[in-house]
PDB file of C-alpha atoms in Angstrom:
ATOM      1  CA  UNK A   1      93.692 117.439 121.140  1.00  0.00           C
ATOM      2  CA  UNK A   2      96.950 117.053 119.303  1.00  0.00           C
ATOM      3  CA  UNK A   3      99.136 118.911 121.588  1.00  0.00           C
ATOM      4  CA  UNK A   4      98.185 116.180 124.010  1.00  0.00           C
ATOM      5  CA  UNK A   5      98.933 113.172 121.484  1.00  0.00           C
ATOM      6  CA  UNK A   6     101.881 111.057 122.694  1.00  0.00           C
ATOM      7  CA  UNK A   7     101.001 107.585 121.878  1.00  0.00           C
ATOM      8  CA  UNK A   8     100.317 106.742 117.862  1.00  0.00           C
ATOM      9  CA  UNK A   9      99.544 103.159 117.126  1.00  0.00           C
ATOM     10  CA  UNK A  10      99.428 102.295 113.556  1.00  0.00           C
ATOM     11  CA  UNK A  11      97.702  99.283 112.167  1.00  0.00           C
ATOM     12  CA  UNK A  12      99.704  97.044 109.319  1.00  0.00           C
ATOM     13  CA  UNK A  13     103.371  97.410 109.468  1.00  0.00           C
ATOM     14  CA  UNK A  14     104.014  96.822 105.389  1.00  0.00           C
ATOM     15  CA  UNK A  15     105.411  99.810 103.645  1.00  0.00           C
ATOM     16  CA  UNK A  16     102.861 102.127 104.223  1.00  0.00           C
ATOM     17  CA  UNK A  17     102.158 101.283 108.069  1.00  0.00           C
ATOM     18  CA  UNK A  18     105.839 101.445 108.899  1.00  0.00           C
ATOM     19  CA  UNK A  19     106.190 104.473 106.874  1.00  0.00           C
ATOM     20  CA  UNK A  20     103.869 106.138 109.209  1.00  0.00           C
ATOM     21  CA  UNK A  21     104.938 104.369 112.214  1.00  0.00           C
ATOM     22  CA  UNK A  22     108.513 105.896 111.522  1.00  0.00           C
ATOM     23  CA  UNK A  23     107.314 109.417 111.064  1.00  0.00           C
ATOM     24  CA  UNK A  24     105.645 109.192 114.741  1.00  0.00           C
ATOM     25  CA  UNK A  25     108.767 107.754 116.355  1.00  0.00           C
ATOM     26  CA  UNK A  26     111.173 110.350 114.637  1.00  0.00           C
ATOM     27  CA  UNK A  27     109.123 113.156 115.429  1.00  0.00           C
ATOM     28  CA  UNK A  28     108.948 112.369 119.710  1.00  0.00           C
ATOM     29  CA  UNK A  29     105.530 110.218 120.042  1.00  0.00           C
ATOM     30  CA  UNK A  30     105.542 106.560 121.093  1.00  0.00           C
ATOM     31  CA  UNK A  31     104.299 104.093 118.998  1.00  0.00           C
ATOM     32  CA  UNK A  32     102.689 100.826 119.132  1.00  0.00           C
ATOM     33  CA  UNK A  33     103.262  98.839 115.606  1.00  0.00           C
ATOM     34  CA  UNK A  34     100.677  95.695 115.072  1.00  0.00           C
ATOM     35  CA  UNK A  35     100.852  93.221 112.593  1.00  0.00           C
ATOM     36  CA  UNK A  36      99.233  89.424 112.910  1.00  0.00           C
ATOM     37  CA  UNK A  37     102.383  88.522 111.249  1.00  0.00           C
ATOM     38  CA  UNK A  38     105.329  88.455 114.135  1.00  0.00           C
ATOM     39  CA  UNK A  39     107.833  87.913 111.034  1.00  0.00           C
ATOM     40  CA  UNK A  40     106.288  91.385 109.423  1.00  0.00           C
ATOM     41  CA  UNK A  41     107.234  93.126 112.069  1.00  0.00           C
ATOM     42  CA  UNK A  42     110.946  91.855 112.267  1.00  0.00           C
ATOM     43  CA  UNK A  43     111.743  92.722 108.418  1.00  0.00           C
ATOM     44  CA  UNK A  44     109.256  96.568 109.883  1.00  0.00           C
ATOM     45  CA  UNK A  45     111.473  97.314 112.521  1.00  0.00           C
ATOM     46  CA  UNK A  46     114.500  96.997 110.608  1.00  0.00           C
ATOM     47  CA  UNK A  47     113.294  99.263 107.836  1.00  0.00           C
ATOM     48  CA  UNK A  48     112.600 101.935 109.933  1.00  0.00           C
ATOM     49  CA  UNK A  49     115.890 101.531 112.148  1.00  0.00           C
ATOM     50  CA  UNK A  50     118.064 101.516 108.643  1.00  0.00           C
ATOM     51  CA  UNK A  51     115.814 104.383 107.444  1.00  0.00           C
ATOM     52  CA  UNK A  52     116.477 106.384 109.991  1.00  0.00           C
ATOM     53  CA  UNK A  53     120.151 105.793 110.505  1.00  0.00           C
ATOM     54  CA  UNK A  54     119.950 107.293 106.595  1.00  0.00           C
ATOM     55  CA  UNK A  55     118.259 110.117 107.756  1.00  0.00           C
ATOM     56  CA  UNK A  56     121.444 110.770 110.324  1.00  0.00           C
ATOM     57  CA  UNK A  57     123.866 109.813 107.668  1.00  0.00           C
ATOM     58  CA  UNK A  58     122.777 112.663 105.557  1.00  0.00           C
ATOM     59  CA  UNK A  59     122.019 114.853 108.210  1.00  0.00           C
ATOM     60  CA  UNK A  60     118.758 115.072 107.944  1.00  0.00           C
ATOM     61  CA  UNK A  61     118.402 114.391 111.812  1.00  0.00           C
ATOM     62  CA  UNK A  62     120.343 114.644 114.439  1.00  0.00           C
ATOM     63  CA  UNK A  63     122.328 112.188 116.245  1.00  0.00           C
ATOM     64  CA  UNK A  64     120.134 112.210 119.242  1.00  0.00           C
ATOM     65  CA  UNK A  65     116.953 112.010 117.072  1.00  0.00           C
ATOM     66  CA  UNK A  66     118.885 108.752 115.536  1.00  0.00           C
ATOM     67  CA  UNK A  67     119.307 107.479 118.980  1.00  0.00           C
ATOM     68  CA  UNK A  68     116.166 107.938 120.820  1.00  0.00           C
ATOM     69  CA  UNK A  69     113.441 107.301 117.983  1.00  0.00           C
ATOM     70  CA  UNK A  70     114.134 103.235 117.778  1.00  0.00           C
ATOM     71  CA  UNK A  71     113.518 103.116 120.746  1.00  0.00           C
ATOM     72  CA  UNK A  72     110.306 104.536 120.944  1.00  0.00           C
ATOM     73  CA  UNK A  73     108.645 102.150 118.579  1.00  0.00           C
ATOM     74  CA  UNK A  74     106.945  98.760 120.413  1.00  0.00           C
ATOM     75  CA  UNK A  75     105.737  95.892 117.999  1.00  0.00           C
ATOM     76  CA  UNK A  76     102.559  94.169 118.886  1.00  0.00           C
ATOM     77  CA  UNK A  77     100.582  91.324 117.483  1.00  0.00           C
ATOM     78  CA  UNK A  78      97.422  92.358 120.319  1.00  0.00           C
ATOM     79  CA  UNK A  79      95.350  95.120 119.083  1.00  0.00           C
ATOM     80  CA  UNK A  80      94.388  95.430 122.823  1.00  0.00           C
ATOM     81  CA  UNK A  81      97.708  97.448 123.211  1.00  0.00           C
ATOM     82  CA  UNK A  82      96.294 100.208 121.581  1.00  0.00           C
ATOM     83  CA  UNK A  83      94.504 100.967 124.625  1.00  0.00           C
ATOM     84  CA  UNK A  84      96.313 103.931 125.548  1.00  0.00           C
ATOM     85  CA  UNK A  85      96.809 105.549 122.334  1.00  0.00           C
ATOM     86  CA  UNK A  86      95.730 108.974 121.151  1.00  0.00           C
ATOM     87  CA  UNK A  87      95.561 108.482 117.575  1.00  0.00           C
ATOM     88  CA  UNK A  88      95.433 105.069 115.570  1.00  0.00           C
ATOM     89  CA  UNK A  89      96.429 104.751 111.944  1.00  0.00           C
ATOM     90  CA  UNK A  90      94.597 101.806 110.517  1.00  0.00           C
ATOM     91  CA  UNK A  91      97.317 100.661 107.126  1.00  0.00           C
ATOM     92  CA  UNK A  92      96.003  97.239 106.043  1.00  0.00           C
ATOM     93  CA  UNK A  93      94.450  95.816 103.078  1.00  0.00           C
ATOM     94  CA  UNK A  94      92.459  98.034 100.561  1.00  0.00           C
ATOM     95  CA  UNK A  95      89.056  96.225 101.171  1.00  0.00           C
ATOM     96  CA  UNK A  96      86.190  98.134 103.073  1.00  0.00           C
ATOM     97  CA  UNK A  97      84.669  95.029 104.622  1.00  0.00           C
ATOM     98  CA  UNK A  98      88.163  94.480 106.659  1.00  0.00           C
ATOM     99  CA  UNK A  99      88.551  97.591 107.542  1.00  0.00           C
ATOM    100  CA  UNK A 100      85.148  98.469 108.811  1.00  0.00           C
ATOM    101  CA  UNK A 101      85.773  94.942 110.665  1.00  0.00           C
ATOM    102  CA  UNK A 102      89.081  96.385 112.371  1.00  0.00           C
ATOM    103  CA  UNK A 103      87.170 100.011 113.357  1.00  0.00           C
ATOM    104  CA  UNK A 104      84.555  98.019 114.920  1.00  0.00           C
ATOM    105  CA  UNK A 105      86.913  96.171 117.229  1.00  0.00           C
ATOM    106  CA  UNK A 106      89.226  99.137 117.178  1.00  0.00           C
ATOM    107  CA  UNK A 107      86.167 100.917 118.318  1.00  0.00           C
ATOM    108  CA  UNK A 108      85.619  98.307 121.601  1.00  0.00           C
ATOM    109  CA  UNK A 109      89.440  98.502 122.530  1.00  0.00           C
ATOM    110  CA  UNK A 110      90.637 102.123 122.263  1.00  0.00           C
ATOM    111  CA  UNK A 111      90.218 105.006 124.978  1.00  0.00           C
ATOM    112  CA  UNK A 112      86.912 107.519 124.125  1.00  0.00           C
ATOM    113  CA  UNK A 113      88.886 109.706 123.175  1.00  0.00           C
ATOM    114  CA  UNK A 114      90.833 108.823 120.641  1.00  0.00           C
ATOM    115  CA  UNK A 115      90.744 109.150 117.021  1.00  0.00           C
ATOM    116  CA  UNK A 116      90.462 106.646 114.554  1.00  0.00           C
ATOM    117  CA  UNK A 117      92.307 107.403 111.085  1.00  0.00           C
ATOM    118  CA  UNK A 118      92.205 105.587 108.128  1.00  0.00           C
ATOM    119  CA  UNK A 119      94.938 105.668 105.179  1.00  0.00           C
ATOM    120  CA  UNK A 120      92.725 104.567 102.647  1.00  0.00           C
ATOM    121  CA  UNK A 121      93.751 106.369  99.218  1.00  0.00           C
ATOM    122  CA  UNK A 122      89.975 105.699  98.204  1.00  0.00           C
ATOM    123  CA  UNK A 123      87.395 104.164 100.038  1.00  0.00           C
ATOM    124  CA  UNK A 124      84.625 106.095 101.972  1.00  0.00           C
ATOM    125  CA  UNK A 125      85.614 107.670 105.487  1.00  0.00           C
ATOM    126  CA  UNK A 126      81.595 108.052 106.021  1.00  0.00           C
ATOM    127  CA  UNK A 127      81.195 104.283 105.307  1.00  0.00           C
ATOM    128  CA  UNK A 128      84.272 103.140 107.431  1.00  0.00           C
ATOM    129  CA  UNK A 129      83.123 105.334 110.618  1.00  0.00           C
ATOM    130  CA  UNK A 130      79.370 103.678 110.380  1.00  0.00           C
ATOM    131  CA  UNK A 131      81.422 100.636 111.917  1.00  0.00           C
ATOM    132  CA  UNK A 132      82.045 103.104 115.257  1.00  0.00           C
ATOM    133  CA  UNK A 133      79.975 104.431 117.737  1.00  0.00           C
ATOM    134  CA  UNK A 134      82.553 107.457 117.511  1.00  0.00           C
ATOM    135  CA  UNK A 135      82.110 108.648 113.358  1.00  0.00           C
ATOM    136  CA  UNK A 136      82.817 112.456 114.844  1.00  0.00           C
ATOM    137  CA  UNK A 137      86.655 110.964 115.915  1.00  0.00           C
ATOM    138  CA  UNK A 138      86.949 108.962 112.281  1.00  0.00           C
ATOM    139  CA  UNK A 139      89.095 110.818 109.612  1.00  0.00           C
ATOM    140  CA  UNK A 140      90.813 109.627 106.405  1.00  0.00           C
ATOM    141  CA  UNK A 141      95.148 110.686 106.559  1.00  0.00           C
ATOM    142  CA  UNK A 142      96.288 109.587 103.708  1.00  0.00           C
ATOM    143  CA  UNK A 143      99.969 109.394 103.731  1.00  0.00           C
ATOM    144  CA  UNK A 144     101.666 109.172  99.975  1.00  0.00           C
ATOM    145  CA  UNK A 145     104.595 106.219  99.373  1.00  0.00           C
ATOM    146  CA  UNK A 146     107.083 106.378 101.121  1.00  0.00           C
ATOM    147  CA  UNK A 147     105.780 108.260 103.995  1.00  0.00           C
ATOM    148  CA  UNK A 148     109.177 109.416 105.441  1.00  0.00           C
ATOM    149  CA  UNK A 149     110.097 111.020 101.817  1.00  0.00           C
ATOM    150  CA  UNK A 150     106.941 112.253 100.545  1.00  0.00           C
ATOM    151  CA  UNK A 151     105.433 115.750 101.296  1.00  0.00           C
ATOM    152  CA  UNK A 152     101.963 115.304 101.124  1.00  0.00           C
ATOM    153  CA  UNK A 153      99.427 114.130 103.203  1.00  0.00           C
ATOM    154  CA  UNK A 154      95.585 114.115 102.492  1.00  0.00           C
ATOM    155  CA  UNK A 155      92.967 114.412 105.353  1.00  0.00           C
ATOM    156  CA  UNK A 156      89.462 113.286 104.291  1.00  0.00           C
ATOM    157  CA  UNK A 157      86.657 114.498 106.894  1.00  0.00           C
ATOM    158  CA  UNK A 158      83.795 112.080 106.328  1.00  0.00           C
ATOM    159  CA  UNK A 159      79.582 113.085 107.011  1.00  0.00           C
ATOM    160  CA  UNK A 160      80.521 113.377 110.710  1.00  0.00           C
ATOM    161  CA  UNK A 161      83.927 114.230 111.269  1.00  0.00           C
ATOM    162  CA  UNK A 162      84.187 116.961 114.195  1.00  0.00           C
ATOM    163  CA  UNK A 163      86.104 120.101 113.841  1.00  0.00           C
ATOM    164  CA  UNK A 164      88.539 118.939 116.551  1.00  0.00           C
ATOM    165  CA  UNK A 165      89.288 115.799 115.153  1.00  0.00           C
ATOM    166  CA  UNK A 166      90.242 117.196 111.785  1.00  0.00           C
ATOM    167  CA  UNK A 167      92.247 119.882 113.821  1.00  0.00           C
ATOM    168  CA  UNK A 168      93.945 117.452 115.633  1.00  0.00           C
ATOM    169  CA  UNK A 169      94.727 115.121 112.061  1.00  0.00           C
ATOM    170  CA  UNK A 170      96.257 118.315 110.148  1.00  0.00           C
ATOM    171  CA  UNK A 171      97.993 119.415 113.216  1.00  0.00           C
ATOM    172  CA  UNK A 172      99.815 116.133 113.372  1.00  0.00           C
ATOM    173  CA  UNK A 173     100.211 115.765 110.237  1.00  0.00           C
ATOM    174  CA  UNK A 174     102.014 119.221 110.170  1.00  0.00           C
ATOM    175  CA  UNK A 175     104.004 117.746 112.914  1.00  0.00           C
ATOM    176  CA  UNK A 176     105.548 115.454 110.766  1.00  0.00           C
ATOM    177  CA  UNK A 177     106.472 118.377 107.952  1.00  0.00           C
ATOM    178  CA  UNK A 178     104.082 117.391 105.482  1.00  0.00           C
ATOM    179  CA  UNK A 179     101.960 119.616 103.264  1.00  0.00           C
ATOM    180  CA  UNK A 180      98.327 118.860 103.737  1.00  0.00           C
ATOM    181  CA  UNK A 181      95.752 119.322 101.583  1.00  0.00           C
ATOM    182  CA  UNK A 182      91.694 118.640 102.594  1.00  0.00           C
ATOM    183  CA  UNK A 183      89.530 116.478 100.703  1.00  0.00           C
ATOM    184  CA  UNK A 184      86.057 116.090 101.052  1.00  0.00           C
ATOM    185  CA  UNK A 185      84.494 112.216 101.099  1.00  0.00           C
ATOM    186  CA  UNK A 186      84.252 111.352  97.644  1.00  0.00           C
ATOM    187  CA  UNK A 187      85.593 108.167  95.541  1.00  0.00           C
ATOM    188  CA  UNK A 188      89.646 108.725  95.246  1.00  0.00           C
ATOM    189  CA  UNK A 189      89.679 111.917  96.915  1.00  0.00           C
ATOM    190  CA  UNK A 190      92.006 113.859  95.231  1.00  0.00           C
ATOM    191  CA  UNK A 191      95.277 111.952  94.317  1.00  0.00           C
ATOM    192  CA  UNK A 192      93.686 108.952  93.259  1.00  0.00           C
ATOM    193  CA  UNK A 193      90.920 110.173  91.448  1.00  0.00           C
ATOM    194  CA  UNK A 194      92.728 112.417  89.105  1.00  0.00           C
ATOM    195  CA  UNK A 195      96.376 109.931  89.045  1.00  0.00           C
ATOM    196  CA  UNK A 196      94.312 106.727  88.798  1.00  0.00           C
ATOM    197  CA  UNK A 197      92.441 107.228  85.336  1.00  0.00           C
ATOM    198  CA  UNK A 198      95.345 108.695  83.717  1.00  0.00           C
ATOM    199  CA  UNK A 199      97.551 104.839  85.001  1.00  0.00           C
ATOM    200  CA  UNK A 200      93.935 102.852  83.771  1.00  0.00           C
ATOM    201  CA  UNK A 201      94.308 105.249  80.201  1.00  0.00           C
ATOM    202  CA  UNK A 202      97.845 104.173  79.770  1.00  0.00           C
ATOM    203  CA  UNK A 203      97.286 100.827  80.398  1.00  0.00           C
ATOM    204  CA  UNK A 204      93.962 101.424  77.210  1.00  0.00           C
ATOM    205  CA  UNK A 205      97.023 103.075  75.371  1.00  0.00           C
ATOM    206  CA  UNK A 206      99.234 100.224  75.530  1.00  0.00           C
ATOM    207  CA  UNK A 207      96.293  97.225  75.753  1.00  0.00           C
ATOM    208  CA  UNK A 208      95.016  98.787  71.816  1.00  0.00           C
ATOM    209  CA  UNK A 209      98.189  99.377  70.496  1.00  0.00           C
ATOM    210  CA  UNK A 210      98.602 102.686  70.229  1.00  0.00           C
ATOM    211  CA  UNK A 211     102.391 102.599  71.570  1.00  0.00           C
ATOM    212  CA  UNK A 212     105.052 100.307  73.460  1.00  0.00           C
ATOM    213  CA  UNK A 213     105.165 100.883  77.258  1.00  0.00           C
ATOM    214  CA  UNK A 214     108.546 102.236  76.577  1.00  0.00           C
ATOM    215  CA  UNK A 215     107.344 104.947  74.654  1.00  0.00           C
ATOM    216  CA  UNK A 216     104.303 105.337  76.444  1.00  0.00           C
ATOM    217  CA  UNK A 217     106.464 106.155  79.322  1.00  0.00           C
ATOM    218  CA  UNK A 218     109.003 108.122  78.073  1.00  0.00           C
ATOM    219  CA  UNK A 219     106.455 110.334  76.231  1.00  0.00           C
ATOM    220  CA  UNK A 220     104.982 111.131  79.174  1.00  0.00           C
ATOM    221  CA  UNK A 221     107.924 111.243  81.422  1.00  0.00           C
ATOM    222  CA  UNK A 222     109.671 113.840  79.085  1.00  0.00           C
ATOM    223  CA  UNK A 223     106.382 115.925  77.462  1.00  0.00           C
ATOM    224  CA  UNK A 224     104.799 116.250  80.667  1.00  0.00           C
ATOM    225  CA  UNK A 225     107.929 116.551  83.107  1.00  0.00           C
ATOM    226  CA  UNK A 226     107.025 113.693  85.121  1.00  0.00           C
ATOM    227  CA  UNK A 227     110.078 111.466  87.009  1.00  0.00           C
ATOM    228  CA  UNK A 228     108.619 108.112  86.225  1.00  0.00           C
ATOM    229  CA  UNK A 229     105.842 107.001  83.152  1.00  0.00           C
ATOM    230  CA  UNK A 230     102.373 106.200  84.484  1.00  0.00           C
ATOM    231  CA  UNK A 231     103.076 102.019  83.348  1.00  0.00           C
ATOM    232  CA  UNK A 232     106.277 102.068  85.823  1.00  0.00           C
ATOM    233  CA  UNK A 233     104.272 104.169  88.299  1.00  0.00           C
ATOM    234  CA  UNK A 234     101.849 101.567  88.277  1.00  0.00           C
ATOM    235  CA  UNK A 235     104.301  98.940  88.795  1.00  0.00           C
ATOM    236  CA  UNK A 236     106.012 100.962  92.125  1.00  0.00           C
ATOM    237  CA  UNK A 237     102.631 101.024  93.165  1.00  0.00           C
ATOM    238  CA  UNK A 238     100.588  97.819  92.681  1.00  0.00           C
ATOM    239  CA  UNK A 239      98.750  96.908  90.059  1.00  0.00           C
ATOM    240  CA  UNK A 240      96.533  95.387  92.280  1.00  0.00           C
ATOM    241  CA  UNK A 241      96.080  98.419  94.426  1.00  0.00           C
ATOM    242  CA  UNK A 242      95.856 100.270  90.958  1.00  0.00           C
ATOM    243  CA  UNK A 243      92.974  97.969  90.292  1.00  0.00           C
ATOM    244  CA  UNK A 244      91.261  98.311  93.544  1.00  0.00           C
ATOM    245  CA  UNK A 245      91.198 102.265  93.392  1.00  0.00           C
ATOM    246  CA  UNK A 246      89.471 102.296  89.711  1.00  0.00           C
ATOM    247  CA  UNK A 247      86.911  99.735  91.002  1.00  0.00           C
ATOM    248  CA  UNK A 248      86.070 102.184  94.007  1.00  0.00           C
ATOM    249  CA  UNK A 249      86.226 105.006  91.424  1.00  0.00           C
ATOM    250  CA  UNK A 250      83.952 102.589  88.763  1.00  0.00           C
ATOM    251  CA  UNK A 251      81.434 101.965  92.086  1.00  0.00           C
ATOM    252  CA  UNK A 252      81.795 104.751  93.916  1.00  0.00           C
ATOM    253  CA  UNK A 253      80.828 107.663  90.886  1.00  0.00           C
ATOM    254  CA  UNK A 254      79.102 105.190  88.683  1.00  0.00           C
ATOM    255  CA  UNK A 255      80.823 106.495  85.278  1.00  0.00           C
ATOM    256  CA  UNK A 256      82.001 104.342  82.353  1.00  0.00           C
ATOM    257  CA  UNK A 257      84.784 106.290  82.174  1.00  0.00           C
ATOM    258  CA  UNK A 258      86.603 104.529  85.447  1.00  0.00           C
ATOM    259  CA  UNK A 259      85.598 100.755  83.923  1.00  0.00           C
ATOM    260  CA  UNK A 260      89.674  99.037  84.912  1.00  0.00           C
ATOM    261  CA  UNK A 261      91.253  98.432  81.418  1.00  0.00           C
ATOM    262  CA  UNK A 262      90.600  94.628  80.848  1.00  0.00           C
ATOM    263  CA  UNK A 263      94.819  94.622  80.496  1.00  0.00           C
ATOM    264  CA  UNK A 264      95.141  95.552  84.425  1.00  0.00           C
ATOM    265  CA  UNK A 265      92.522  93.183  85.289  1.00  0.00           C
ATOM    266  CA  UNK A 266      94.359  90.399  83.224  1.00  0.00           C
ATOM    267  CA  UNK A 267      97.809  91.455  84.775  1.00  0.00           C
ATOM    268  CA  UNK A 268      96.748  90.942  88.334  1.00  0.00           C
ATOM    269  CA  UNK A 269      94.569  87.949  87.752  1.00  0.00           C
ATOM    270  CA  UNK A 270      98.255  86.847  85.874  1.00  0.00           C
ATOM    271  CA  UNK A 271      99.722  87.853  89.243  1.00  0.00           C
ATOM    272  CA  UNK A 272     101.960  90.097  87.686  1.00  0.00           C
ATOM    273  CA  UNK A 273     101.031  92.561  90.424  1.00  0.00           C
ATOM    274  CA  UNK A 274     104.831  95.014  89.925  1.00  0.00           C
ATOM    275  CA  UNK A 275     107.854  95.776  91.604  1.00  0.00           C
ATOM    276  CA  UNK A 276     106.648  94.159  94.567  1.00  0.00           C
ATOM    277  CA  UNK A 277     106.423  90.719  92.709  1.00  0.00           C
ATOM    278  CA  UNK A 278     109.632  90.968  90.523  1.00  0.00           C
ATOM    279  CA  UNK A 279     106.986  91.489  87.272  1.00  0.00           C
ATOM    280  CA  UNK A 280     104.474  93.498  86.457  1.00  0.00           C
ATOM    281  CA  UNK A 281     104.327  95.803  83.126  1.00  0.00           C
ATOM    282  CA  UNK A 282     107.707  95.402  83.402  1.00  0.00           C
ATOM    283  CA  UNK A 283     110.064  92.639  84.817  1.00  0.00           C
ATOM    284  CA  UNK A 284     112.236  93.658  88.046  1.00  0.00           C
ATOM    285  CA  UNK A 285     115.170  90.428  87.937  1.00  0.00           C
ATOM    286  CA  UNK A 286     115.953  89.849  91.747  1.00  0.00           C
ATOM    287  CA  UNK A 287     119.797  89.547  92.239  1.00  0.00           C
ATOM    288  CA  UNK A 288     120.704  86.441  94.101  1.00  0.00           C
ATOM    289  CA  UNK A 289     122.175  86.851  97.275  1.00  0.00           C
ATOM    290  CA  UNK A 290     125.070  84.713  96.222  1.00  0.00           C
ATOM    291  CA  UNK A 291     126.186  87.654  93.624  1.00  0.00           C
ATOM    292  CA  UNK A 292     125.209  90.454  95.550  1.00  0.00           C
ATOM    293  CA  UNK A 293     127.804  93.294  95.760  1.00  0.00           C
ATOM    294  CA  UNK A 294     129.739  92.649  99.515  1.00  0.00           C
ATOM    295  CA  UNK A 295     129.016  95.917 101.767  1.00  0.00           C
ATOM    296  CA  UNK A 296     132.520  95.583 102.837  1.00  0.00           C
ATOM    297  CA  UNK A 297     133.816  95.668  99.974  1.00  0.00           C
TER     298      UNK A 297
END
C-alpha cells in the first residue's frame, strides 16, 4: 500500500499538523492541509515554506527539493478534499469525543482504501477506530515536536489494525527518515507514559517544596544528561496537553499514581498554559515588534 501513497492529507495545521504536512511535501507526496481557520493556514504555510528554505540553507536538501516541495502543499478549509488521499493524518485537539467525531465524517468522505491515522500521544486507537466502519485501516503515528527535527515516530496498532495498514504506516514513516518504534494500544503508549509521570512528579517536587524549579531543572538537566528540565519541558510542550495525557493515563490504567499534581491543574485553570502563552512555570517576555532586531541589519 505505501509504495502507492501519493496524496497525504493531514488534519489541523498548528505545529504538529504542519510539522507532518511538511515532512510529506519534502519527501515527494502531495498534500492537502485543512484547518477551519483560513488565517491558520496562512501563518502554516509560511512555517513550512521558511522551514524548508532552512533546510536548503544548511544543506540539508537540495535546491530542487527547496523548489518543488511548496508547491506541493494545497490548504483546504473542506474536509471533502481529502477524497483522493491515501493516507490522512488527523492533528487536532487532544479530546477523544472530537476526534472520534472527525473519523466518523472522515470515514463518509475518504476513498475505501485509505488509511486513517491518528497522532494522538495518548488516547485509544481501538476507541477512535469504533467511530469507522474501516478499524482494520485506523492506526495511531505519533510524530514527536517538531516533526521535521525529531527522529522518532510511534505507530500504535489498535484491536483491529491489519498487517498492511501498519506496513504501510512504518513504511511511510521510514520514508520520512524517522526511527520507529511499535506500541501496542495502551494509555500513553510509550513516550507519554513513561515522560509524563516523571513532568506530573516534578511539578509534586516543586508544588511541596522540595526545591525551586530552577534547581529542579538543572538537577535533572545535568545528573541525568537531559537538554532541557522536565518544568521547561513542560512549558515547550503545554501544560495543558501535559494535563490531558496524565488524565488519560489517571483514566485509562486506573492507578493513583497518574492523579495530575493539583499545581498543573491550578496552572492551566490560571491559563498559564507555557511557551505557547508567554507564561507557564516560567515566564517567556514577548519582544515587541517595535524593538525587534532589523533582518537587514
Amino acid at each position: 500500500m505505501e509504495e502507492k501513497m501519493k496524496v497525504m492529507g493531514v488534519v489541523g495545521s498548528g505545529q504538529m499538523g504542519s510539522g507532518i504536512a511538511q515532512l510529506g511535501v519534502m519527501h515527494g507526496l502531495d498534500v492537502w492541509l485543512v484547518d477551519t481557520d483560513p488565517d491558520a493556514l496562512v501563518r502554516a504555510t509560511k512555517s513550512i515554506s521558511s522551514s524548508i528554505q532552512k533546510f536548503v540553507s544548511k544543506g540539508q536538501l537540495s535546491q530542487a527539493v527547496g523548489t518543488d516541495a511548496p508547491r506541493r502543499l494545497r490548504c483546504t478549509s473542506n474536509l471533502k478534499d481529502l477524497h483522493s488521499a491515501d493516507i490522512i493524518v488527523e492533528a487536532i485537539v487532544e479530546s477523544e469525543d472530537v476526534k472520534k467525531k472527525l473519523f466518523s465524517e472522515l470515514d463518509k468522505i475518504t476513498k475505501a482504501s485509505a488509511i486513517l491515522a491518528s497522532n494522538t500521544s495518548s488516547i485509544s486507537i481501538t476507541r477512535l477506530a469504533s467511530a469507522t466502519s474501516r478499524p482494520c485501516q485506523v492506526i495511531g503515528m505519533h510524530f514527536m515536536n517538531p516533526p521535521p527535527l525529531m527522529k522518532l515516530v510511534e505507530v500504535i496498532r489498535g484491536a483491529d489494525t491489519s498487517d498492511e495498514t501498519f506496513r504501510a504506516t512504518k513504511a511511510l514513516a521510514e520514508r520520512f527518515g524517522k526511527t520507529v518504534v511499535c506500541s501496542q494500544d495502551y494509555a500513553g503508549f510509550i513516550v507519554n507514559r513513561i515522560l509524563m509521570p516523571m513532568i506530573n512528579e516534578a511539578f509534586f517536587t516543586l508544588y511541596t517544596g522540595v526545591a525551586t524549579k530552577e534547581d529542579i531543572d538543572g538537577g535533572m538537566k545535568l545528573g541525568t544528561n537531559q537538554p532541557m528540565g522536565p518544568l521547561q519541558l513542560a512549558d515547550f510542550i503545554g501544560l495543558d496537553v501535559c494535563l490531558s495525557i496524565m488524565k488519560v493515563l489517571h483514566t485509562g490504567l486506573g492507578d493513583s499514581k497518574y492523579a495530575p499534581c493539583p499545581l498543573l491543574v491550578q496552572y492551566v485553570d490560571a491559563g498559564r498554559l507555557g511557551k505557547k502563552r508567554g507564561i507557564g512555570v516560567y515566564d517567556y517576555p514577548r519582544v515587541p515588534e517595535s524593538v525587534k532586531p532589523n533582518a537587514r541589519l
